CSV table of C-alpha atoms and ligand atoms in Angstrom, one decimal:
chain,number,residue,atom,x,y,z
A,1,UNK,CA,-74.7,17.2,-10.5
A,2,UNK,CA,-74.5,18.1,-14.1
A,3,UNK,CA,-72.7,15.7,-16.4
A,4,UNK,CA,-72.0,18.4,-19.0
A,5,UNK,CA,-68.3,18.5,-18.2
A,6,UNK,CA,-65.9,15.8,-19.1
A,7,UNK,CA,-64.8,13.6,-16.3
A,8,UNK,CA,-61.1,13.3,-15.8
A,9,UNK,CA,-59.0,10.2,-15.1
A,10,UNK,CA,-56.8,10.4,-11.9
A,11,UNK,CA,-54.0,8.2,-10.7
A,12,UNK,CA,-52.6,8.4,-7.2
A,13,UNK,CA,-49.5,6.2,-7.1
A,14,UNK,CA,-46.1,6.0,-5.4
A,15,UNK,CA,-44.7,4.5,-2.2
A,16,UNK,CA,-45.8,7.2,0.2
A,17,UNK,CA,-48.9,7.2,2.4
A,18,UNK,CA,-51.9,9.1,1.1
A,19,UNK,CA,-53.1,7.5,-2.1
A,20,UNK,CA,-56.4,6.0,-0.8
A,21,UNK,CA,-56.7,8.8,1.7
A,22,UNK,CA,-56.6,11.4,-1.1
A,23,UNK,CA,-59.2,9.3,-3.0
A,24,UNK,CA,-61.5,9.3,-0.1
A,25,UNK,CA,-61.0,13.0,0.5
A,26,UNK,CA,-62.2,13.6,-3.1
A,27,UNK,CA,-65.2,11.2,-2.5
A,28,UNK,CA,-66.2,13.4,0.5
A,29,UNK,CA,-65.9,16.5,-1.6
A,30,UNK,CA,-68.0,15.1,-4.4
A,31,UNK,CA,-70.6,13.7,-2.1
A,32,UNK,CA,-70.9,17.0,-0.3
A,33,UNK,CA,-71.7,18.6,-3.6
A,34,UNK,CA,-74.5,16.2,-4.2
A,35,UNK,CA,-72.5,13.9,-6.4
A,36,UNK,CA,-73.1,10.2,-6.8
A,37,UNK,CA,-69.9,8.4,-5.6
A,38,UNK,CA,-68.9,4.8,-5.9
A,39,UNK,CA,-65.8,3.2,-4.4
A,40,UNK,CA,-64.6,-0.2,-5.5
A,41,UNK,CA,-61.9,-1.5,-3.1
A,42,UNK,CA,-59.6,-4.1,-4.5
A,43,UNK,CA,-57.4,-6.2,-2.2
A,44,UNK,CA,-59.1,-4.9,1.0
A,45,UNK,CA,-61.2,-7.1,3.2
A,46,UNK,CA,-60.5,-5.8,6.7
A,47,UNK,CA,-63.0,-3.5,8.4
A,48,UNK,CA,-61.9,0.1,8.1
A,49,UNK,CA,-63.2,3.4,9.3
A,50,UNK,CA,-63.8,4.8,5.8
A,51,UNK,CA,-66.5,2.2,5.2
A,52,UNK,CA,-68.5,3.5,8.2
A,53,UNK,CA,-68.0,7.1,7.1
A,54,UNK,CA,-68.8,6.4,3.5
A,55,UNK,CA,-72.2,4.8,4.5
A,56,UNK,CA,-73.1,8.0,6.5
A,57,UNK,CA,-72.4,10.1,3.4
A,58,UNK,CA,-74.3,7.8,1.0
A,59,UNK,CA,-71.1,6.7,-0.7
A,60,UNK,CA,-71.4,3.1,-1.9
A,61,UNK,CA,-68.4,0.9,-1.3
A,62,UNK,CA,-68.0,-2.5,-3.1
A,63,UNK,CA,-65.4,-5.1,-2.1
A,64,UNK,CA,-64.3,-8.4,-3.6
A,65,UNK,CA,-66.2,-11.3,-2.0
A,66,UNK,CA,-63.6,-13.8,-3.2
A,67,UNK,CA,-60.7,-11.6,-1.9
A,68,UNK,CA,-58.6,-12.8,0.9
A,69,UNK,CA,-57.4,-9.4,1.9
A,70,UNK,CA,-54.4,-9.3,-0.4
A,71,UNK,CA,-53.0,-11.4,-3.2
A,72,UNK,CA,-54.8,-12.9,-6.1
A,73,UNK,CA,-58.5,-13.4,-5.6
A,74,UNK,CA,-59.5,-15.1,-8.8
A,75,UNK,CA,-58.3,-15.3,-12.4
A,76,UNK,CA,-60.6,-12.3,-13.1
A,77,UNK,CA,-61.7,-10.3,-10.1
A,78,UNK,CA,-65.5,-9.9,-10.0
A,79,UNK,CA,-65.0,-6.2,-9.1
A,80,UNK,CA,-64.3,-5.6,-12.8
A,81,UNK,CA,-67.9,-6.4,-13.7
A,82,UNK,CA,-69.1,-4.3,-10.7
A,83,UNK,CA,-67.2,-1.4,-12.2
A,84,UNK,CA,-68.9,-1.9,-15.6
A,85,UNK,CA,-72.3,-2.1,-13.9
A,86,UNK,CA,-71.7,1.2,-12.2
A,87,UNK,CA,-70.5,2.8,-15.5
A,88,UNK,CA,-73.6,1.5,-17.3
A,89,UNK,CA,-76.4,1.9,-14.8
A,90,UNK,CA,-75.5,4.3,-11.9
A,91,UNK,CA,-75.0,7.6,-13.6
A,92,UNK,CA,-72.0,8.1,-11.3
A,93,UNK,CA,-70.2,11.4,-10.9
A,94,UNK,CA,-67.1,9.8,-9.3
A,95,UNK,CA,-65.8,6.2,-9.3
A,96,UNK,CA,-62.8,5.2,-7.3
A,97,UNK,CA,-60.9,2.0,-8.0
A,98,UNK,CA,-59.0,1.8,-4.8
A,99,UNK,CA,-55.8,-0.4,-4.9
A,100,UNK,CA,-56.5,-1.5,-8.4
A,101,UNK,CA,-52.8,-1.3,-9.1
A,102,UNK,CA,-52.3,-4.1,-6.5
A,103,UNK,CA,-54.9,-6.2,-8.2
A,104,UNK,CA,-53.0,-5.7,-11.5
A,105,UNK,CA,-49.8,-6.7,-9.8
A,106,UNK,CA,-51.3,-9.9,-8.4
A,107,UNK,CA,-52.9,-10.8,-11.7
A,108,UNK,CA,-56.6,-10.9,-10.8
A,109,UNK,CA,-57.1,-7.9,-13.0
A,110,UNK,CA,-55.4,-7.9,-16.5
A,111,UNK,CA,-54.1,-4.7,-18.0
A,112,UNK,CA,-56.1,-5.1,-21.3
A,113,UNK,CA,-59.2,-5.5,-19.2
A,114,UNK,CA,-58.4,-2.2,-17.4
A,115,UNK,CA,-57.8,-0.3,-20.6
A,116,UNK,CA,-61.1,-1.7,-21.9
A,117,UNK,CA,-62.8,-0.5,-18.7
A,118,UNK,CA,-61.3,3.0,-19.2
A,119,UNK,CA,-62.8,3.1,-22.7
A,120,UNK,CA,-66.2,2.2,-21.2
A,121,UNK,CA,-66.2,5.2,-18.8
A,122,UNK,CA,-69.2,7.5,-19.4
A,123,UNK,CA,-68.3,11.0,-20.5
A,124,UNK,CA,-69.1,12.8,-17.3
A,125,UNK,CA,-67.8,10.3,-14.8
A,126,UNK,CA,-64.6,11.2,-13.0
A,127,UNK,CA,-62.4,8.1,-12.4
A,128,UNK,CA,-59.7,7.7,-9.7
A,129,UNK,CA,-57.3,4.7,-9.6
A,130,UNK,CA,-54.9,4.2,-6.7
A,131,UNK,CA,-52.0,2.0,-5.8
A,132,UNK,CA,-48.3,1.6,-6.2
A,133,UNK,CA,-46.5,1.1,-9.5
A,134,UNK,CA,-49.1,2.4,-11.9
A,135,UNK,CA,-48.4,0.8,-15.3
A,136,UNK,CA,-47.2,3.2,-18.1
A,137,UNK,CA,-50.3,2.3,-20.2
A,138,UNK,CA,-52.6,3.6,-17.5
A,139,UNK,CA,-50.4,6.7,-16.8
A,140,UNK,CA,-50.7,7.5,-20.5
A,141,UNK,CA,-54.4,7.3,-20.4
A,142,UNK,CA,-54.8,9.5,-17.3
A,143,UNK,CA,-55.3,13.2,-17.1
A,144,UNK,CA,-53.8,13.6,-13.7
A,145,UNK,CA,-51.1,11.5,-12.1
A,146,UNK,CA,-49.8,12.2,-8.6
A,147,UNK,CA,-47.0,10.3,-7.1
A,148,UNK,CA,-46.8,10.1,-3.3
A,149,UNK,CA,-43.2,10.1,-2.4
A,150,UNK,CA,-42.1,8.7,1.0
A,151,UNK,CA,-39.8,11.1,2.7
A,152,UNK,CA,-40.3,9.4,6.1
A,153,UNK,CA,-42.7,6.8,7.4
A,154,UNK,CA,-43.1,5.5,10.9
A,155,UNK,CA,-43.5,2.0,9.6
A,156,UNK,CA,-39.8,2.0,9.1
A,157,UNK,CA,-39.3,2.5,12.9
A,158,UNK,CA,-41.6,-0.4,13.6
A,159,UNK,CA,-44.8,1.5,14.4
A,160,UNK,CA,-47.8,-0.7,13.7
A,161,UNK,CA,-50.9,0.4,11.7
A,162,UNK,CA,-53.2,2.4,14.0
A,163,UNK,CA,-57.0,2.3,14.0
A,164,UNK,CA,-58.3,5.6,12.8
A,165,UNK,CA,-55.1,6.5,10.9
A,166,UNK,CA,-54.3,3.5,8.7
A,167,UNK,CA,-57.6,1.7,8.7
B,1,ZN,ZN1,-61.1,-9.7,-6.3
């Protein structure tokens, strides 16, 4: 795809379901248009359906090897340098930093490192960040911010996460 147009910075945040789902929907759309798509998943180590689907679509997904699934993985998550590498070498059309807000919350990604990463983004690369409680500094830097609001969620009635729907 042509890189002539400026890539936008998106944030999908809020407490409702749909943030990562929206990001993967965009990934599908971009890949379907011939775009090069890279997903970096913070705080996720369980197998999930989107990994299998992404591979079929040629979407590269990178996860944290020192991650335990959730919580703090290291003083500085190695996924940050993976993101820099993609920005520098992969000519990416779309990069998704899935659950990066959780990594910020747990302290394995520092806010100054995130703002530096935003500054390193190539002109034509669209960037999506997901997760609850997006910090104001990142919201200010974004071009599009969507907050998913929970009106109802079956978790509150004790329904467990279901294969194919939550993972
Ligand atoms: Zn990590």
